[in-house]
Amino acid sequence: MDAVIEMKNVYFQAQAQEIIHDFSFQFEKGKTIALAGPSGSGKSTILKLAAGILVPTSGDVFFQGCNISNMNRKQNLSFRKQAAMVFQDSALWANQSLHQILELPLKLHFPKMDMQERDERIHAILAQVGYKKRLDLRPAQLSMGEQKLIAFARAMLCGPVILFLDEWTESLDDSSSECLMNLVRERRLNNDTIIFVGHNFKVIKRLADYIVMIVNGRLNRLFTREQIAQDKNMAQHIEKGMAL
Ligand SMILES: Nc1ncnc2c1ncn2[C@@H]1O[C@H](COP(=O)(O)OP(=O)(O)OP(=O)(O)O)[C@@H](O)[C@H]1O
Ligand SMILES: [Mg+2]
């Protein structure tokens, strides 16, 4: 199997509490994997560990065979350019305008890109996600749903090949979530790797090749696309955040 991200015996503790317990999984290139499970079971933590945003207490996370914790600056920058994250709380900088927030990853990863090209790219992405308001606003002036659209646009800006998406359709109306789902579907057809957290069974059923069920910080069960389609109780279980 061609694993893009591999987590090996990963443990994570915070404030003397074990949050993730011996989690191992190979995220295969070109596949879409949904992390599901009850609230507080550790889904966001696993996503952040897989994305190298949190460092395991023990165990390892590899990107294309290279340990994320041991990457040098150049390797790390290359990984950051190829991977992008939408955080559960959107995580937009409170003291920056939307334009500054969107400009930063382009300045970092495409230092030779001029201002006009940056602006064109920002406007093109915003049109794709359906954000139509001004860009001189600060995040606090947006609704939660609008913040999600900006966070999603920021994630797509540098053309990532791995997407980490945490509750990315929450707080969105049907047409916006449909729009983002279509963008993710395009990435999927492009053979990109997508790892997402969500409770919305419609989204999972349409996009996921696998569901990884997380309970109490552990991998509880793994379901394939065929099992997802056949199991009549799965929708209820996923949406209620119950273990199967
Ligand atoms: N830095 C931290 N310090 C202490 N506890 C933490 C920390 N980060 C996470 N936790 C705890 O770890 C558990 C898992 O958190 P996590 O955010 O990963 O859950 P989740 O499955 O994403 O939940 P939700 O569905 O509500 O988003 C929670 O009980 C949370 O309180
Ligand atoms: Mg979460």
Short mmCIF file of C-alpha atoms and ligand atoms in Angstrom, two decimals:
data_model
loop_
_atom_site.label_atom_id
_atom_site.label_comp_id
_atom_site.label_asym_id
_atom_site.label_seq_id
_atom_site.Cartn_x
_atom_site.Cartn_y
_atom_site.Cartn_z
CA MET A 1 0.00 0.00 0.00
CA ASP A 2 1.18 3.51 -0.85
CA ALA A 3 0.76 5.30 2.50
CA VAL A 4 0.98 9.09 2.38
CA ILE A 5 0.58 9.46 6.13
CA GLU A 6 1.37 6.64 8.48
CA MET A 7 0.71 6.74 12.22
CA LYS A 8 2.53 4.06 14.19
CA ASN A 9 1.70 3.24 17.82
CA VAL A 10 0.83 6.85 18.56
CA TYR A 11 0.04 7.88 22.14
CA PHE A 12 -0.87 11.41 23.16
CA GLN A 13 -1.17 12.78 26.66
CA ALA A 14 -2.12 16.24 27.88
CA GLN A 15 -2.25 17.36 31.49
CA ALA A 16 -1.41 13.85 32.69
CA GLN A 17 -4.42 12.47 30.85
CA GLU A 18 -4.12 9.88 28.09
CA ILE A 19 -6.11 11.14 25.12
CA ILE A 20 -4.89 8.86 22.32
CA HIS A 21 -3.94 5.26 23.03
CA ASP A 22 -1.76 3.21 20.68
CA PHE A 23 -3.24 4.49 17.42
CA SER A 24 -1.83 3.02 14.22
CA PHE A 25 -3.16 3.64 10.72
CA GLN A 26 -1.91 3.97 7.17
CA PHE A 27 -3.66 6.72 5.23
CA GLU A 28 -3.45 5.53 1.65
CA LYS A 29 -2.72 7.86 -1.24
CA GLY A 30 -5.83 8.92 -3.15
CA LYS A 31 -8.26 7.69 -0.51
CA THR A 32 -10.79 9.63 1.52
CA ILE A 33 -10.96 8.57 5.15
CA ALA A 34 -13.61 9.75 7.60
CA LEU A 35 -12.86 9.78 11.32
CA ALA A 36 -16.09 9.33 13.26
CA GLY A 37 -17.02 8.67 16.87
CA PRO A 38 -18.50 10.22 20.01
CA SER A 39 -17.71 13.78 21.14
CA GLY A 40 -14.45 13.93 23.04
CA SER A 41 -13.29 10.57 21.65
CA GLY A 42 -10.12 12.09 20.18
CA LYS A 43 -10.95 12.70 16.50
CA SER A 44 -9.58 16.25 16.33
CA THR A 45 -6.50 15.18 18.28
CA ILE A 46 -5.79 12.33 15.83
CA LEU A 47 -6.27 14.68 12.89
CA LYS A 48 -3.80 17.20 14.38
CA LEU A 49 -1.30 14.41 15.12
CA ALA A 50 -1.61 13.14 11.53
CA ALA A 51 -1.06 16.68 10.24
CA GLY A 52 2.03 17.19 12.42
CA ILE A 53 0.36 20.00 14.37
CA LEU A 54 0.56 18.03 17.60
CA VAL A 55 3.58 15.89 18.48
CA PRO A 56 2.92 12.39 19.86
CA THR A 57 3.95 11.63 23.45
CA SER A 58 5.28 8.40 21.98
CA GLY A 59 5.02 6.68 18.63
CA ASP A 60 5.65 8.14 15.17
CA VAL A 61 3.92 9.88 12.30
CA PHE A 62 5.42 9.59 8.82
CA PHE A 63 4.77 11.62 5.68
CA GLN A 64 5.88 9.64 2.62
CA GLY A 65 8.13 7.60 4.87
CA CYS A 66 9.78 10.61 6.54
CA ASN A 67 9.19 11.10 10.29
CA ILE A 68 7.38 14.44 10.65
CA SER A 69 9.08 15.13 14.01
CA ASN A 70 12.55 14.82 12.44
CA MET A 71 12.01 16.92 9.33
CA ASN A 72 14.41 19.75 8.63
CA ARG A 73 13.05 23.22 7.77
CA LYS A 74 13.04 22.58 4.02
CA GLN A 75 11.23 19.24 4.34
CA ASN A 76 8.78 20.77 6.79
CA LEU A 77 7.99 23.68 4.47
CA SER A 78 7.44 21.26 1.58
CA PHE A 79 5.10 19.15 3.74
CA ARG A 80 3.19 22.28 4.82
CA LYS A 81 2.76 23.33 1.20
CA GLN A 82 1.37 19.93 0.21
CA ALA A 83 -0.89 19.47 3.23
CA ALA A 84 -3.62 21.82 4.44
CA MET A 85 -5.94 21.84 7.40
CA VAL A 86 -9.37 23.21 8.19
CA PHE A 87 -9.61 23.40 11.98
CA GLN A 88 -12.83 22.64 13.84
CA ASP A 89 -12.93 26.23 15.14
CA SER A 90 -11.64 27.62 11.79
CA ALA A 91 -8.59 29.12 13.62
CA LEU A 92 -8.44 32.41 11.72
CA TRP A 93 -6.16 35.11 13.15
CA ALA A 94 -8.31 37.47 15.16
CA ASN A 95 -6.15 40.54 14.60
CA GLN A 96 -5.73 40.24 10.83
CA SER A 97 -8.03 41.12 7.95
CA LEU A 98 -9.36 38.28 5.80
CA HIS A 99 -7.14 39.47 2.98
CA GLN A 100 -4.03 39.29 5.20
CA ILE A 101 -5.07 35.83 6.42
CA LEU A 102 -5.43 34.54 2.86
CA GLU A 103 -2.31 36.26 1.57
CA LEU A 104 0.05 34.75 4.12
CA PRO A 105 0.24 31.13 2.88
CA LEU A 106 0.82 32.38 -0.68
CA LYS A 107 3.62 34.70 0.48
CA LEU A 108 5.19 31.83 2.40
CA HIS A 109 4.91 29.08 -0.19
CA PHE A 110 5.12 31.13 -3.41
CA PRO A 111 7.57 33.90 -2.51
CA LYS A 112 8.03 34.91 -6.17
CA MET A 113 4.30 35.35 -6.82
CA ASP A 114 3.44 39.04 -7.33
CA MET A 115 0.61 40.88 -5.62
CA GLN A 116 -1.68 40.81 -8.62
CA GLU A 117 -1.36 37.06 -9.06
CA ARG A 118 -1.94 36.52 -5.33
CA ASP A 119 -5.10 38.62 -5.49
CA GLU A 120 -6.33 36.77 -8.55
CA ARG A 121 -5.81 33.45 -6.85
CA ILE A 122 -7.52 34.59 -3.65
CA HIS A 123 -10.54 35.89 -5.57
CA ALA A 124 -10.77 32.73 -7.67
CA ILE A 125 -10.83 30.51 -4.56
CA LEU A 126 -13.35 32.73 -2.80
CA ALA A 127 -15.62 32.54 -5.82
CA GLN A 128 -15.35 28.73 -5.70
CA VAL A 129 -16.36 28.57 -2.04
CA GLY A 130 -19.07 31.18 -2.54
CA TYR A 131 -17.79 33.93 -0.20
CA LYS A 132 -19.01 37.29 -1.50
CA LYS A 133 -18.38 39.84 1.28
CA ARG A 134 -15.50 42.28 1.74
CA LEU A 135 -11.98 41.15 2.56
CA ASP A 136 -11.05 44.01 4.87
CA LEU A 137 -13.21 42.48 7.63
CA ARG A 138 -11.79 40.68 10.65
CA PRO A 139 -12.90 37.09 11.49
CA ALA A 140 -15.04 38.27 14.44
CA GLN A 141 -17.21 40.19 11.97
CA LEU A 142 -18.17 36.94 10.22
CA SER A 143 -20.65 34.23 11.15
CA MET A 144 -19.27 30.79 12.07
CA GLY A 145 -20.29 29.49 8.65
CA GLU A 146 -18.55 32.34 6.85
CA GLN A 147 -15.42 31.72 8.93
CA LYS A 148 -15.53 28.09 7.78
CA LEU A 149 -15.67 29.23 4.15
CA ILE A 150 -12.57 31.42 4.67
CA ALA A 151 -10.77 28.59 6.51
CA PHE A 152 -11.63 26.24 3.64
CA ALA A 153 -10.46 28.78 1.05
CA ARG A 154 -7.19 29.25 2.96
CA ALA A 155 -6.66 25.48 2.94
CA MET A 156 -7.19 25.23 -0.83
CA LEU A 157 -5.05 28.23 -1.81
CA CYS A 158 -1.70 26.52 -2.27
CA GLY A 159 -3.06 23.50 -4.18
CA PRO A 160 -2.59 20.87 -1.43
CA VAL A 161 -2.55 17.14 -2.19
CA ILE A 162 -3.50 16.15 1.35
CA LEU A 163 -6.46 17.70 3.10
CA PHE A 164 -7.16 17.49 6.83
CA LEU A 165 -10.72 18.69 7.40
CA ASP A 166 -12.25 18.93 10.86
CA GLU A 167 -16.06 19.31 11.01
CA TRP A 168 -15.76 21.28 7.78
CA THR A 169 -19.46 21.31 6.86
CA GLU A 170 -20.68 22.26 10.36
CA SER A 171 -22.42 25.65 10.63
CA LEU A 172 -22.91 25.80 6.87
CA ASP A 173 -26.22 25.98 5.04
CA ASP A 174 -27.05 23.22 2.56
CA SER A 175 -25.91 25.08 -0.53
CA SER A 176 -22.54 26.05 0.99
CA SER A 177 -21.89 22.55 2.28
CA GLU A 178 -22.86 21.16 -1.14
CA CYS A 179 -20.40 23.57 -2.73
CA LEU A 180 -17.52 22.51 -0.43
CA MET A 181 -18.44 18.85 -0.90
CA ASN A 182 -18.12 19.29 -4.67
CA LEU A 183 -14.71 20.91 -4.25
CA VAL A 184 -13.57 18.00 -2.08
CA ARG A 185 -14.97 15.56 -4.62
CA GLU A 186 -12.84 17.24 -7.31
CA ARG A 187 -9.75 16.81 -5.10
CA ARG A 188 -10.70 13.18 -4.64
CA LEU A 189 -10.96 12.63 -8.41
CA ASN A 190 -7.54 14.25 -8.64
CA ASN A 191 -6.20 11.36 -6.52
CA ASP A 192 -5.54 13.58 -3.50
CA THR A 193 -5.67 12.17 0.01
CA ILE A 194 -8.44 13.49 2.25
CA ILE A 195 -8.80 12.81 5.96
CA PHE A 196 -11.87 14.35 7.51
CA VAL A 197 -13.81 14.41 10.76
CA GLY A 198 -17.57 14.63 10.60
CA HIS A 199 -20.91 13.47 11.92
CA ASN A 200 -22.91 14.19 8.79
CA PHE A 201 -23.66 10.78 7.32
CA LYS A 202 -24.67 12.21 3.94
CA VAL A 203 -21.19 13.70 3.57
CA ILE A 204 -19.51 10.50 4.77
CA LYS A 205 -21.55 8.27 2.47
CA ARG A 206 -20.85 10.41 -0.56
CA LEU A 207 -17.14 10.89 -0.03
CA ALA A 208 -15.54 8.36 2.28
CA ASP A 209 -13.70 5.23 1.12
CA TYR A 210 -13.30 4.21 4.77
CA ILE A 211 -14.72 5.17 8.13
CA VAL A 212 -12.35 4.90 11.06
CA MET A 213 -14.40 4.77 14.24
CA ILE A 214 -12.63 6.32 17.24
CA VAL A 215 -13.82 5.51 20.75
CA ASN A 216 -11.98 6.58 23.93
CA GLY A 217 -8.89 7.61 21.97
CA ARG A 218 -8.57 4.21 20.29
CA LEU A 219 -9.27 2.81 16.88
CA ASN A 220 -12.52 0.98 17.49
CA ARG A 221 -13.52 -0.28 14.03
CA LEU A 222 -12.83 0.27 10.36
CA PHE A 223 -15.54 0.20 7.71
CA THR A 224 -15.17 0.08 3.94
CA ARG A 225 -17.29 1.99 1.42
CA GLU A 226 -19.28 -1.19 0.68
CA GLN A 227 -20.04 -1.73 4.35
CA ILE A 228 -21.06 1.92 4.68
CA ALA A 229 -23.51 1.51 1.80
CA GLN A 230 -24.99 -1.76 3.11
CA ASP A 231 -25.33 -1.12 6.84
CA LYS A 232 -28.79 0.25 7.56
CA ASN A 233 -27.99 1.32 11.11
CA MET A 234 -24.81 3.14 10.29
CA ALA A 235 -26.38 6.54 9.54
CA GLN A 236 -28.01 6.66 12.96
CA HIS A 237 -24.90 5.54 14.76
CA ILE A 238 -22.62 8.01 13.02
CA GLU A 239 -24.94 10.97 13.45
CA LYS A 240 -25.54 10.19 17.09
CA GLY A 241 -21.79 9.74 17.61
CA MET A 242 -22.34 6.22 18.94
CA ALA A 243 -19.84 3.40 18.75
CA LEU A 244 -20.92 0.57 16.44
N1 LIG B 1 -4.56 20.09 25.27
C1 LIG B 1 -5.44 19.35 25.96
N2 LIG B 1 -5.41 19.30 27.31
C2 LIG B 1 -6.27 18.53 28.01
N3 LIG B 1 -7.22 17.77 27.44
C3 LIG B 1 -7.30 17.78 26.12
C4 LIG B 1 -6.42 18.56 25.30
N4 LIG B 1 -6.75 18.35 24.00
C5 LIG B 1 -7.79 17.50 24.03
N5 LIG B 1 -8.13 17.16 25.28
C6 LIG B 1 -9.19 16.22 25.69
O1 LIG B 1 -9.09 15.08 24.85
C7 LIG B 1 -10.35 14.58 24.51
C8 LIG B 1 -10.46 14.44 23.00
O2 LIG B 1 -10.54 15.73 22.42
P1 LIG B 1 -10.82 15.94 20.87
O3 LIG B 1 -10.95 17.41 20.64
O4 LIG B 1 -9.78 15.23 20.08
O5 LIG B 1 -12.20 15.19 20.69
P2 LIG B 1 -13.19 15.08 19.43
O6 LIG B 1 -13.44 13.63 19.19
O7 LIG B 1 -12.65 15.88 18.31
O8 LIG B 1 -14.52 15.74 20.01
P3 LIG B 1 -15.66 16.63 19.26
O9 LIG B 1 -16.51 15.67 18.47
O10 LIG B 1 -16.42 17.21 20.41
O11 LIG B 1 -14.97 17.65 18.42
C9 LIG B 1 -11.37 15.53 25.13
O12 LIG B 1 -11.85 14.94 26.31
C10 LIG B 1 -10.57 16.78 25.42
O13 LIG B 1 -11.05 17.45 26.55
MG MG B 2 -13.27 17.59 17.40
#
